[in-house]
Amino acid sequence: MALTNQQQKTSVPAQPPATRRASRAYVIGMPIASAGLWMALLAPAIVVLAVKISEITTAESRAGALSLVAGVGAVIALLANPLFGRLSDRTTSRFGMRKPWIIGGSVIGLGSLFILGSATSVPMVLVGWVLAQLSFNAALAALVATLPDQAGAEERGRLSGLIGMTLTVGLVASTFVVQIFHSTFLMAVVPGIVGTALAIAFAFTFKDRVLEGTPAPLDIKEILGSFYFNPKNHPGLGWAWFTKFLIYIGYCTGLLYLPYFFSDHLLVPSAEVPSLVFQATLASAAGTVVTSLTGGWLSDKIGRRKVLVIISAVVIMAGLMVVATATGVPQVMVGQTIIGLGLGCFSAVDVALIADLLPQDQSENAKTFGVFNIAQALPQSIVPAVAFPIIALGGYTALFITGAVFGLIGAVLVTRIKGVK
């Protein structure tokens, strides 16, 4: 549907001033809210789904049931983030463009965790998990879009660094909270209550952007446009998308196949693998938190993003090579720490880079971040699909080396981005 001149004029929100500085309440509250939402979403993903399905199925059917629920949830998450981002960009509420989605998504997400925690059948678990993915991703899409809304370019790196570590913080917090309880219901609901409370409290601490005028109604083309942007019109965003996609291809090879690397390559007894994977996750998380803070701050200080993206990608791939050539568990832990150091810096600077490349009219911020979420999530589906023949030919070492090569190609592509240092 074509827009009239008047519709084009009124459907574009005013661009936030480039020199605007975020309030102290925003700087403190936004990362806390992000970590809270990740905690609410990751607790079911990591622990609750498996435990709940084990409770309501037989030993023969639980693996298939978990695959079904987790697989459908992953697809929903992939689609929900950009779609709700697009809707957030077009929201005309007098309370703002982002607050209704942060509050509404959090509240509905919490309700879905009550459904999940009290489920007595696999279909009920599936309903609860699909609703959780839809609602919490809606809240997360709107939350991330507040960054370019609220902060100018000169402080986006610092704030992006804080955002970059929130998934890791949410991961650690969710596993800590879940292990306190023996009830599956409380495992699901308590992290959700904490995360929802943090998100709602944050929503009342900042002045949200209000869309000026009324956008044209959504048609099918507009809805489908929620899942992509035209790289011809936005070449910088296109190169940044492929950079992120390829780097996460490399990262996911080590992340998804680490348990099998321990058991099949290093011949670690199966009973010890879960503990070693947890230790490796903590080692990586520690590195991520450190460089998320310093990497984002440094990119603001020197006024450069691309060089830090390249350095961080090279560090990730170096860590992956350390793991690939490991002959014992200590070397794996060293490699995972190196990967975490690179990932923290990349996550921080990557968000700031995307924010700097957003179209000047600022009309599709949340939608664009949602499309970039696909670049991060899609490798988790692609890597398992192509890993088997590589492992069959050269083992896990060949898989990790192949992933590192793809990641390094991604690092090279960032040099094609124009208009951002």
PDB file of N, CA and C in Angstrom, residues 149-240:
ATOM      1  N   ASP A 149      16.803   5.428  20.940  1.00  0.00           N
ATOM      2  CA  ASP A 149      15.812   6.441  21.318  1.00  0.00           C
ATOM      3  C   ASP A 149      16.337   7.372  22.397  1.00  0.00           C
ATOM      4  N   GLN A 150      17.058   6.818  23.346  1.00  0.00           N
ATOM      5  CA  GLN A 150      17.403   7.552  24.555  1.00  0.00           C
ATOM      6  C   GLN A 150      18.825   8.107  24.568  1.00  0.00           C
ATOM      7  N   ALA A 151      19.736   7.504  23.804  1.00  0.00           N
ATOM      8  CA  ALA A 151      21.152   7.868  23.926  1.00  0.00           C
ATOM      9  C   ALA A 151      21.732   8.315  22.601  1.00  0.00           C
ATOM     10  N   GLY A 152      22.591   9.322  22.662  1.00  0.00           N
ATOM     11  CA  GLY A 152      23.318   9.781  21.492  1.00  0.00           C
ATOM     12  C   GLY A 152      24.473   8.859  21.166  1.00  0.00           C
ATOM     13  N   ALA A 153      25.079   9.079  19.983  1.00  0.00           N
ATOM     14  CA  ALA A 153      26.125   8.184  19.491  1.00  0.00           C
ATOM     15  C   ALA A 153      27.333   8.137  20.413  1.00  0.00           C
ATOM     16  N   GLU A 154      27.607   9.232  21.131  1.00  0.00           N
ATOM     17  CA  GLU A 154      28.838   9.298  21.913  1.00  0.00           C
ATOM     18  C   GLU A 154      28.815   8.426  23.162  1.00  0.00           C
ATOM     19  N   GLU A 155      27.651   7.899  23.553  1.00  0.00           N
ATOM     20  CA  GLU A 155      27.606   7.034  24.732  1.00  0.00           C
ATOM     21  C   GLU A 155      26.970   5.679  24.460  1.00  0.00           C
ATOM     22  N   ARG A 156      26.714   5.387  23.195  1.00  0.00           N
ATOM     23  CA  ARG A 156      26.063   4.122  22.874  1.00  0.00           C
ATOM     24  C   ARG A 156      26.963   2.924  23.147  1.00  0.00           C
ATOM     25  N   GLY A 157      28.276   3.084  22.957  1.00  0.00           N
ATOM     26  CA  GLY A 157      29.181   1.971  23.217  1.00  0.00           C
ATOM     27  C   GLY A 157      29.137   1.547  24.670  1.00  0.00           C
ATOM     28  N   ARG A 158      29.161   2.533  25.571  1.00  0.00           N
ATOM     29  CA  ARG A 158      29.133   2.219  27.004  1.00  0.00           C
ATOM     30  C   ARG A 158      27.831   1.500  27.369  1.00  0.00           C
ATOM     31  N   LEU A 159      26.714   2.014  26.862  1.00  0.00           N
ATOM     32  CA  LEU A 159      25.431   1.397  27.172  1.00  0.00           C
ATOM     33  C   LEU A 159      25.297   0.036  26.491  1.00  0.00           C
ATOM     34  N   SER A 160      25.823  -0.073  25.282  1.00  0.00           N
ATOM     35  CA  SER A 160      25.783  -1.357  24.589  1.00  0.00           C
ATOM     36  C   SER A 160      26.593  -2.403  25.343  1.00  0.00           C
ATOM     37  N   GLY A 161      27.693  -1.964  25.965  1.00  0.00           N
ATOM     38  CA  GLY A 161      28.476  -2.879  26.780  1.00  0.00           C
ATOM     39  C   GLY A 161      27.684  -3.429  27.942  1.00  0.00           C
ATOM     40  N   LEU A 162      26.899  -2.565  28.571  1.00  0.00           N
ATOM     41  CA  LEU A 162      26.053  -3.023  29.667  1.00  0.00           C
ATOM     42  C   LEU A 162      24.997  -4.001  29.161  1.00  0.00           C
ATOM     43  N   ILE A 163      24.416  -3.696  27.995  1.00  0.00           N
ATOM     44  CA  ILE A 163      23.403  -4.579  27.427  1.00  0.00           C
ATOM     45  C   ILE A 163      24.024  -5.916  27.039  1.00  0.00           C
ATOM     46  N   GLY A 164      25.245  -5.864  26.491  1.00  0.00           N
ATOM     47  CA  GLY A 164      25.893  -7.066  25.999  1.00  0.00           C
ATOM     48  C   GLY A 164      26.110  -8.127  27.055  1.00  0.00           C
ATOM     49  N   MET A 165      26.246  -7.708  28.308  1.00  0.00           N
ATOM     50  CA  MET A 165      26.505  -8.704  29.353  1.00  0.00           C
ATOM     51  C   MET A 165      25.225  -9.195  30.019  1.00  0.00           C
ATOM     52  N   THR A 166      24.065  -8.623  29.652  1.00  0.00           N
ATOM     53  CA  THR A 166      22.842  -8.975  30.380  1.00  0.00           C
ATOM     54  C   THR A 166      22.371 -10.399  30.100  1.00  0.00           C
ATOM     55  N   LEU A 167      22.595 -10.912  28.883  1.00  0.00           N
ATOM     56  CA  LEU A 167      22.200 -12.290  28.615  1.00  0.00           C
ATOM     57  C   LEU A 167      23.001 -13.247  29.499  1.00  0.00           C
ATOM     58  N   THR A 168      24.302 -12.973  29.622  1.00  0.00           N
ATOM     59  CA  THR A 168      25.146 -13.821  30.474  1.00  0.00           C
ATOM     60  C   THR A 168      24.724 -13.722  31.933  1.00  0.00           C
ATOM     61  N   VAL A 169      24.454 -12.504  32.403  1.00  0.00           N
ATOM     62  CA  VAL A 169      24.000 -12.318  33.777  1.00  0.00           C
ATOM     63  C   VAL A 169      22.671 -13.025  34.001  1.00  0.00           C
ATOM     64  N   GLY A 170      21.758 -12.886  33.014  1.00  0.00           N
ATOM     65  CA  GLY A 170      20.472 -13.563  33.119  1.00  0.00           C
ATOM     66  C   GLY A 170      20.613 -15.072  33.148  1.00  0.00           C
ATOM     67  N   LEU A 171      21.569 -15.587  32.374  1.00  0.00           N
ATOM     68  CA  LEU A 171      21.827 -17.032  32.353  1.00  0.00           C
ATOM     69  C   LEU A 171      22.287 -17.527  33.715  1.00  0.00           C
ATOM     70  N   VAL A 172      23.277 -16.849  34.284  1.00  0.00           N
ATOM     71  CA  VAL A 172      23.798 -17.257  35.591  1.00  0.00           C
ATOM     72  C   VAL A 172      22.725 -17.097  36.667  1.00  0.00           C
ATOM     73  N   ALA A 173      21.991 -15.975  36.624  1.00  0.00           N
ATOM     74  CA  ALA A 173      20.947 -15.731  37.634  1.00  0.00           C
ATOM     75  C   ALA A 173      19.846 -16.774  37.554  1.00  0.00           C
ATOM     76  N   SER A 174      19.446 -17.140  36.333  1.00  0.00           N
ATOM     77  CA  SER A 174      18.361 -18.117  36.195  1.00  0.00           C
ATOM     78  C   SER A 174      18.765 -19.483  36.741  1.00  0.00           C
ATOM     79  N   THR A 175      19.992 -19.924  36.440  1.00  0.00           N
ATOM     80  CA  THR A 175      20.426 -21.224  36.948  1.00  0.00           C
ATOM     81  C   THR A 175      20.578 -21.198  38.468  1.00  0.00           C
ATOM     82  N   PHE A 176      20.970 -20.043  39.017  1.00  0.00           N
ATOM     83  CA  PHE A 176      21.100 -19.926  40.471  1.00  0.00           C
ATOM     84  C   PHE A 176      19.737 -20.006  41.148  1.00  0.00           C
ATOM     85  N   VAL A 177      18.758 -19.254  40.619  1.00  0.00           N
ATOM     86  CA  VAL A 177      17.428 -19.222  41.235  1.00  0.00           C
ATOM     87  C   VAL A 177      16.756 -20.585  41.113  1.00  0.00           C
ATOM     88  N   VAL A 178      16.863 -21.203  39.940  1.00  0.00           N
ATOM     89  CA  VAL A 178      16.169 -22.468  39.702  1.00  0.00           C
ATOM     90  C   VAL A 178      16.641 -23.560  40.655  1.00  0.00           C
ATOM     91  N   GLN A 179      17.945 -23.591  40.937  1.00  0.00           N
ATOM     92  CA  GLN A 179      18.459 -24.675  41.779  1.00  0.00           C
ATOM     93  C   GLN A 179      18.043 -24.550  43.246  1.00  0.00           C
ATOM     94  N   ILE A 180      17.453 -23.424  43.622  1.00  0.00           N
ATOM     95  CA  ILE A 180      16.977 -23.247  44.995  1.00  0.00           C
ATOM     96  C   ILE A 180      15.726 -24.091  45.258  1.00  0.00           C
ATOM     97  N   PHE A 181      14.900 -24.286  44.213  1.00  0.00           N
ATOM     98  CA  PHE A 181      13.584 -24.891  44.395  1.00  0.00           C
ATOM     99  C   PHE A 181      13.557 -26.332  43.882  1.00  0.00           C
ATOM    100  N   HIS A 182      12.659 -27.110  44.467  1.00  0.00           N
ATOM    101  CA  HIS A 182      12.428 -28.486  44.022  1.00  0.00           C
ATOM    102  C   HIS A 182      11.137 -28.583  43.215  1.00  0.00           C
ATOM    103  N   SER A 183      10.265 -27.593  43.334  1.00  0.00           N
ATOM    104  CA  SER A 183       9.004 -27.573  42.606  1.00  0.00           C
ATOM    105  C   SER A 183       9.207 -26.979  41.219  1.00  0.00           C
ATOM    106  N   THR A 184       8.750 -27.689  40.186  1.00  0.00           N
ATOM    107  CA  THR A 184       8.858 -27.184  38.819  1.00  0.00           C
ATOM    108  C   THR A 184       8.068 -25.885  38.650  1.00  0.00           C
ATOM    109  N   PHE A 185       6.930 -25.796  39.330  1.00  0.00           N
ATOM    110  CA  PHE A 185       6.109 -24.589  39.254  1.00  0.00           C
ATOM    111  C   PHE A 185       6.902 -23.376  39.736  1.00  0.00           C
ATOM    112  N   LEU A 186       7.562 -23.507  40.870  1.00  0.00           N
ATOM    113  CA  LEU A 186       8.343 -22.385  41.405  1.00  0.00           C
ATOM    114  C   LEU A 186       9.582 -22.118  40.546  1.00  0.00           C
ATOM    115  N   MET A 187      10.171 -23.167  39.983  1.00  0.00           N
ATOM    116  CA  MET A 187      11.309 -22.967  39.078  1.00  0.00           C
ATOM    117  C   MET A 187      10.930 -22.078  37.899  1.00  0.00           C
ATOM    118  N   ALA A 188       9.701 -22.247  37.408  1.00  0.00           N
ATOM    119  CA  ALA A 188       9.242 -21.470  36.266  1.00  0.00           C
ATOM    120  C   ALA A 188       8.787 -20.073  36.660  1.00  0.00           C
ATOM    121  N   VAL A 189       8.065 -19.981  37.765  1.00  0.00           N
ATOM    122  CA  VAL A 189       7.378 -18.742  38.104  1.00  0.00           C
ATOM    123  C   VAL A 189       8.263 -17.723  38.820  1.00  0.00           C
ATOM    124  N   VAL A 190       9.091 -18.175  39.746  1.00  0.00           N
ATOM    125  CA  VAL A 190       9.877 -17.218  40.547  1.00  0.00           C
ATOM    126  C   VAL A 190      10.810 -16.362  39.684  1.00  0.00           C
ATOM    127  N   PRO A 191      11.609 -16.939  38.748  1.00  0.00           N
ATOM    128  CA  PRO A 191      12.409 -16.076  37.880  1.00  0.00           C
ATOM    129  C   PRO A 191      11.549 -15.129  37.049  1.00  0.00           C
ATOM    130  N   GLY A 192      10.358 -15.603  36.657  1.00  0.00           N
ATOM    131  CA  GLY A 192       9.450 -14.743  35.900  1.00  0.00           C
ATOM    132  C   GLY A 192       8.947 -13.569  36.713  1.00  0.00           C
ATOM    133  N   ILE A 193       8.625 -13.807  37.981  1.00  0.00           N
ATOM    134  CA  ILE A 193       8.160 -12.719  38.856  1.00  0.00           C
ATOM    135  C   ILE A 193       9.258 -11.672  39.017  1.00  0.00           C
ATOM    136  N   VAL A 194      10.481 -12.136  39.276  1.00  0.00           N
ATOM    137  CA  VAL A 194      11.602 -11.204  39.453  1.00  0.00           C
ATOM    138  C   VAL A 194      11.844 -10.411  38.169  1.00  0.00           C
ATOM    139  N   GLY A 195      11.906 -11.114  37.030  1.00  0.00           N
ATOM    140  CA  GLY A 195      12.174 -10.443  35.768  1.00  0.00           C
ATOM    141  C   GLY A 195      11.084  -9.462  35.386  1.00  0.00           C
ATOM    142  N   THR A 196       9.826  -9.846  35.571  1.00  0.00           N
ATOM    143  CA  THR A 196       8.712  -8.958  35.242  1.00  0.00           C
ATOM    144  C   THR A 196       8.705  -7.727  36.131  1.00  0.00           C
ATOM    145  N   ALA A 197       8.971  -7.915  37.403  1.00  0.00           N
ATOM    146  CA  ALA A 197       9.022  -6.768  38.327  1.00  0.00           C
ATOM    147  C   ALA A 197      10.110  -5.780  37.922  1.00  0.00           C
ATOM    148  N   LEU A 198      11.282  -6.284  37.544  1.00  0.00           N
ATOM    149  CA  LEU A 198      12.386  -5.411  37.138  1.00  0.00           C
ATOM    150  C   LEU A 198      12.043  -4.659  35.854  1.00  0.00           C
ATOM    151  N   ALA A 199      11.420  -5.359  34.884  1.00  0.00           N
ATOM    152  CA  ALA A 199      11.077  -4.724  33.614  1.00  0.00           C
ATOM    153  C   ALA A 199      10.022  -3.640  33.800  1.00  0.00           C
ATOM    154  N   ILE A 200       8.999  -3.918  34.597  1.00  0.00           N
ATOM    155  CA  ILE A 200       7.941  -2.935  34.824  1.00  0.00           C
ATOM    156  C   ILE A 200       8.477  -1.735  35.593  1.00  0.00           C
ATOM    157  N   ALA A 201       9.309  -1.989  36.597  1.00  0.00           N
ATOM    158  CA  ALA A 201       9.903  -0.874  37.351  1.00  0.00           C
ATOM    159  C   ALA A 201      10.721   0.026  36.426  1.00  0.00           C
ATOM    160  N   PHE A 202      11.474  -0.586  35.511  1.00  0.00           N
ATOM    161  CA  PHE A 202      12.265   0.216  34.568  1.00  0.00           C
ATOM    162  C   PHE A 202      11.373   1.058  33.665  1.00  0.00           C
ATOM    163  N   ALA A 203      10.247   0.502  33.244  1.00  0.00           N
ATOM    164  CA  ALA A 203       9.374   1.206  32.304  1.00  0.00           C
ATOM    165  C   ALA A 203       8.888   2.551  32.846  1.00  0.00           C
ATOM    166  N   PHE A 204       8.884   2.706  34.149  1.00  0.00           N
ATOM    167  CA  PHE A 204       8.421   3.959  34.744  1.00  0.00           C
ATOM    168  C   PHE A 204       9.567   4.937  35.028  1.00  0.00           C
ATOM    169  N   THR A 205      10.787   4.604  34.588  1.00  0.00           N
ATOM    170  CA  THR A 205      11.937   5.455  34.925  1.00  0.00           C
ATOM    171  C   THR A 205      12.413   6.337  33.774  1.00  0.00           C
ATOM    172  N   PHE A 206      11.856   6.174  32.569  1.00  0.00           N
ATOM    173  CA  PHE A 206      12.352   6.983  31.453  1.00  0.00           C
ATOM    174  C   PHE A 206      11.193   7.584  30.663  1.00  0.00           C
ATOM    175  N   LYS A 207      11.476   8.669  29.970  1.00  0.00           N
ATOM    176  CA  LYS A 207      10.481   9.325  29.126  1.00  0.00           C
ATOM    177  C   LYS A 207      10.542   8.712  27.745  1.00  0.00           C
ATOM    178  N   ASP A 208       9.512   7.993  27.383  1.00  0.00           N
ATOM    179  CA  ASP A 208       9.498   7.245  26.134  1.00  0.00           C
ATOM    180  C   ASP A 208       9.228   8.154  24.948  1.00  0.00           C
ATOM    181  N   ARG A 209       9.713   7.748  23.766  1.00  0.00           N
ATOM    182  CA  ARG A 209       9.369   8.446  22.532  1.00  0.00           C
ATOM    183  C   ARG A 209       7.892   8.253  22.225  1.00  0.00           C
ATOM    184  N   VAL A 210       7.256   9.297  21.738  1.00  0.00           N
ATOM    185  CA  VAL A 210       5.857   9.225  21.325  1.00  0.00           C
ATOM    186  C   VAL A 210       5.809   9.440  19.820  1.00  0.00           C
ATOM    187  N   LEU A 211       5.165   8.523  19.118  1.00  0.00           N
ATOM    188  CA  LEU A 211       5.078   8.599  17.669  1.00  0.00           C
ATOM    189  C   LEU A 211       4.219   9.776  17.252  1.00  0.00           C
ATOM    190  N   GLU A 212       4.729  10.592  16.362  1.00  0.00           N
ATOM    191  CA  GLU A 212       4.001  11.753  15.871  1.00  0.00           C
ATOM    192  C   GLU A 212       3.151  11.359  14.675  1.00  0.00           C
ATOM    193  N   GLY A 213       1.851  11.568  14.772  1.00  0.00           N
ATOM    194  CA  GLY A 213       0.957  11.204  13.688  1.00  0.00           C
ATOM    195  C   GLY A 213       0.572   9.739  13.737  1.00  0.00           C
ATOM    196  N   THR A 214      -0.139   9.295  12.701  1.00  0.00           N
ATOM    197  CA  THR A 214      -0.637   7.921  12.639  1.00  0.00           C
ATOM    198  C   THR A 214      -0.061   7.229  11.422  1.00  0.00           C
ATOM    199  N   PRO A 215       0.612   6.092  11.614  1.00  0.00           N
ATOM    200  CA  PRO A 215       1.168   5.374  10.460  1.00  0.00           C
ATOM    201  C   PRO A 215       0.063   4.745   9.623  1.00  0.00           C
ATOM    202  N   ALA A 216       0.390   4.498   8.364  1.00  0.00           N
ATOM    203  CA  ALA A 216      -0.568   3.819   7.489  1.00  0.00           C
ATOM    204  C   ALA A 216      -0.822   2.410   7.997  1.00  0.00           C
ATOM    205  N   PRO A 217      -2.005   1.849   7.737  1.00  0.00           N
ATOM    206  CA  PRO A 217      -2.301   0.489   8.203  1.00  0.00           C
ATOM    207  C   PRO A 217      -1.318  -0.522   7.631  1.00  0.00           C
ATOM    208  N   LEU A 218      -1.046  -1.562   8.404  1.00  0.00           N
ATOM    209  CA  LEU A 218      -0.163  -2.628   7.938  1.00  0.00           C
ATOM    210  C   LEU A 218      -0.855  -3.475   6.883  1.00  0.00           C
ATOM    211  N   ASP A 219      -0.153  -3.779   5.783  1.00  0.00           N
ATOM    212  CA  ASP A 219      -0.643  -4.753   4.823  1.00  0.00           C
ATOM    213  C   ASP A 219       0.303  -5.951   4.836  1.00  0.00           C
ATOM    214  N   ILE A 220       0.041  -6.929   3.980  1.00  0.00           N
ATOM    215  CA  ILE A 220       0.845  -8.148   3.963  1.00  0.00           C
ATOM    216  C   ILE A 220       2.308  -7.829   3.666  1.00  0.00           C
ATOM    217  N   LYS A 221       2.546  -6.927   2.733  1.00  0.00           N
ATOM    218  CA  LYS A 221       3.919  -6.565   2.373  1.00  0.00           C
ATOM    219  C   LYS A 221       4.647  -5.959   3.569  1.00  0.00           C
ATOM    220  N   GLU A 222       3.946  -5.112   4.317  1.00  0.00           N
ATOM    221  CA  GLU A 222       4.548  -4.488   5.493  1.00  0.00           C
ATOM    222  C   GLU A 222       4.853  -5.536   6.569  1.00  0.00           C
ATOM    223  N   ILE A 223       3.945  -6.473   6.739  1.00  0.00           N
ATOM    224  CA  ILE A 223       4.157  -7.506   7.747  1.00  0.00           C
ATOM    225  C   ILE A 223       5.357  -8.376   7.377  1.00  0.00           C
ATOM    226  N   LEU A 224       5.418  -8.801   6.110  1.00  0.00           N
ATOM    227  CA  LEU A 224       6.565  -9.596   5.669  1.00  0.00           C
ATOM    228  C   LEU A 224       7.855  -8.800   5.752  1.00  0.00           C
ATOM    229  N   GLY A 225       7.744  -7.478   5.577  1.00  0.00           N
ATOM    230  CA  GLY A 225       8.921  -6.617   5.676  1.00  0.00           C
ATOM    231  C   GLY A 225       9.483  -6.524   7.078  1.00  0.00           C
ATOM    232  N   SER A 226       8.764  -7.080   8.054  1.00  0.00           N
ATOM    233  CA  SER A 226       9.266  -7.078   9.428  1.00  0.00           C
ATOM    234  C   SER A 226      10.486  -7.968   9.591  1.00  0.00           C
ATOM    235  N   PHE A 227      10.693  -8.885   8.634  1.00  0.00           N
ATOM    236  CA  PHE A 227      11.733  -9.889   8.810  1.00  0.00           C
ATOM    237  C   PHE A 227      12.985  -9.626   7.964  1.00  0.00           C
ATOM    238  N   TYR A 228      13.048  -8.483   7.308  1.00  0.00           N
ATOM    239  CA  TYR A 228      14.238  -8.163   6.520  1.00  0.00           C
ATOM    240  C   TYR A 228      14.309  -6.661   6.289  1.00  0.00           C
ATOM    241  N   PHE A 229      15.465  -6.199   5.883  1.00  0.00           N
ATOM    242  CA  PHE A 229      15.603  -4.844   5.366  1.00  0.00           C
ATOM    243  C   PHE A 229      16.341  -4.943   4.036  1.00  0.00           C
ATOM    244  N   ASN A 230      16.159  -3.950   3.185  1.00  0.00           N
ATOM    245  CA  ASN A 230      16.750  -3.978   1.854  1.00  0.00           C
ATOM    246  C   ASN A 230      18.214  -3.575   1.931  1.00  0.00           C
ATOM    247  N   PRO A 231      19.145  -4.511   1.669  1.00  0.00           N
ATOM    248  CA  PRO A 231      20.565  -4.156   1.762  1.00  0.00           C
ATOM    249  C   PRO A 231      21.001  -3.143   0.715  1.00  0.00           C
ATOM    250  N   LYS A 232      20.226  -3.015  -0.386  1.00  0.00           N
ATOM    251  CA  LYS A 232      20.554  -1.976  -1.373  1.00  0.00           C
ATOM    252  C   LYS A 232      20.325  -0.587  -0.798  1.00  0.00           C
ATOM    253  N   ASN A 233      19.237  -0.445  -0.046  1.00  0.00           N
ATOM    254  CA  ASN A 233      18.928   0.847   0.570  1.00  0.00           C
ATOM    255  C   ASN A 233      19.783   1.103   1.806  1.00  0.00           C
ATOM    256  N   HIS A 234      20.169   0.044   2.484  1.00  0.00           N
ATOM    257  CA  HIS A 234      20.952   0.168   3.717  1.00  0.00           C
ATOM    258  C   HIS A 234      22.148  -0.782   3.662  1.00  0.00           C
ATOM    259  N   PRO A 235      23.130  -0.516   2.797  1.00  0.00           N
ATOM    260  CA  PRO A 235      24.256  -1.450   2.633  1.00  0.00           C
ATOM    261  C   PRO A 235      25.061  -1.671   3.905  1.00  0.00           C
ATOM    262  N   GLY A 236      25.205  -0.628   4.733  1.00  0.00           N
ATOM    263  CA  GLY A 236      25.949  -0.777   5.976  1.00  0.00           C
ATOM    264  C   GLY A 236      25.299  -1.794   6.889  1.00  0.00           C
ATOM    265  N   LEU A 237      23.977  -1.726   7.004  1.00  0.00           N
ATOM    266  CA  LEU A 237      23.255  -2.693   7.822  1.00  0.00           C
ATOM    267  C   LEU A 237      23.384  -4.103   7.237  1.00  0.00           C
ATOM    268  N   GLY A 238      23.387  -4.197   5.902  1.00  0.00           N
ATOM    269  CA  GLY A 238      23.529  -5.494   5.262  1.00  0.00           C
ATOM    270  C   GLY A 238      24.858  -6.150   5.586  1.00  0.00           C
ATOM    271  N   TRP A 239      25.948  -5.393   5.471  1.00  0.00           N
ATOM    272  CA  TRP A 239      27.264  -5.947   5.792  1.00  0.00           C
ATOM    273  C   TRP A 239      27.362  -6.278   7.283  1.00  0.00           C
ATOM    274  N   ALA A 240      26.772  -5.432   8.130  1.00  0.00           N
ATOM    275  CA  ALA A 240      26.799  -5.687   9.571  1.00  0.00           C
ATOM    276  C   ALA A 240      26.027  -6.961   9.908  1.00  0.00           C
TER     277      ALA A 240
END
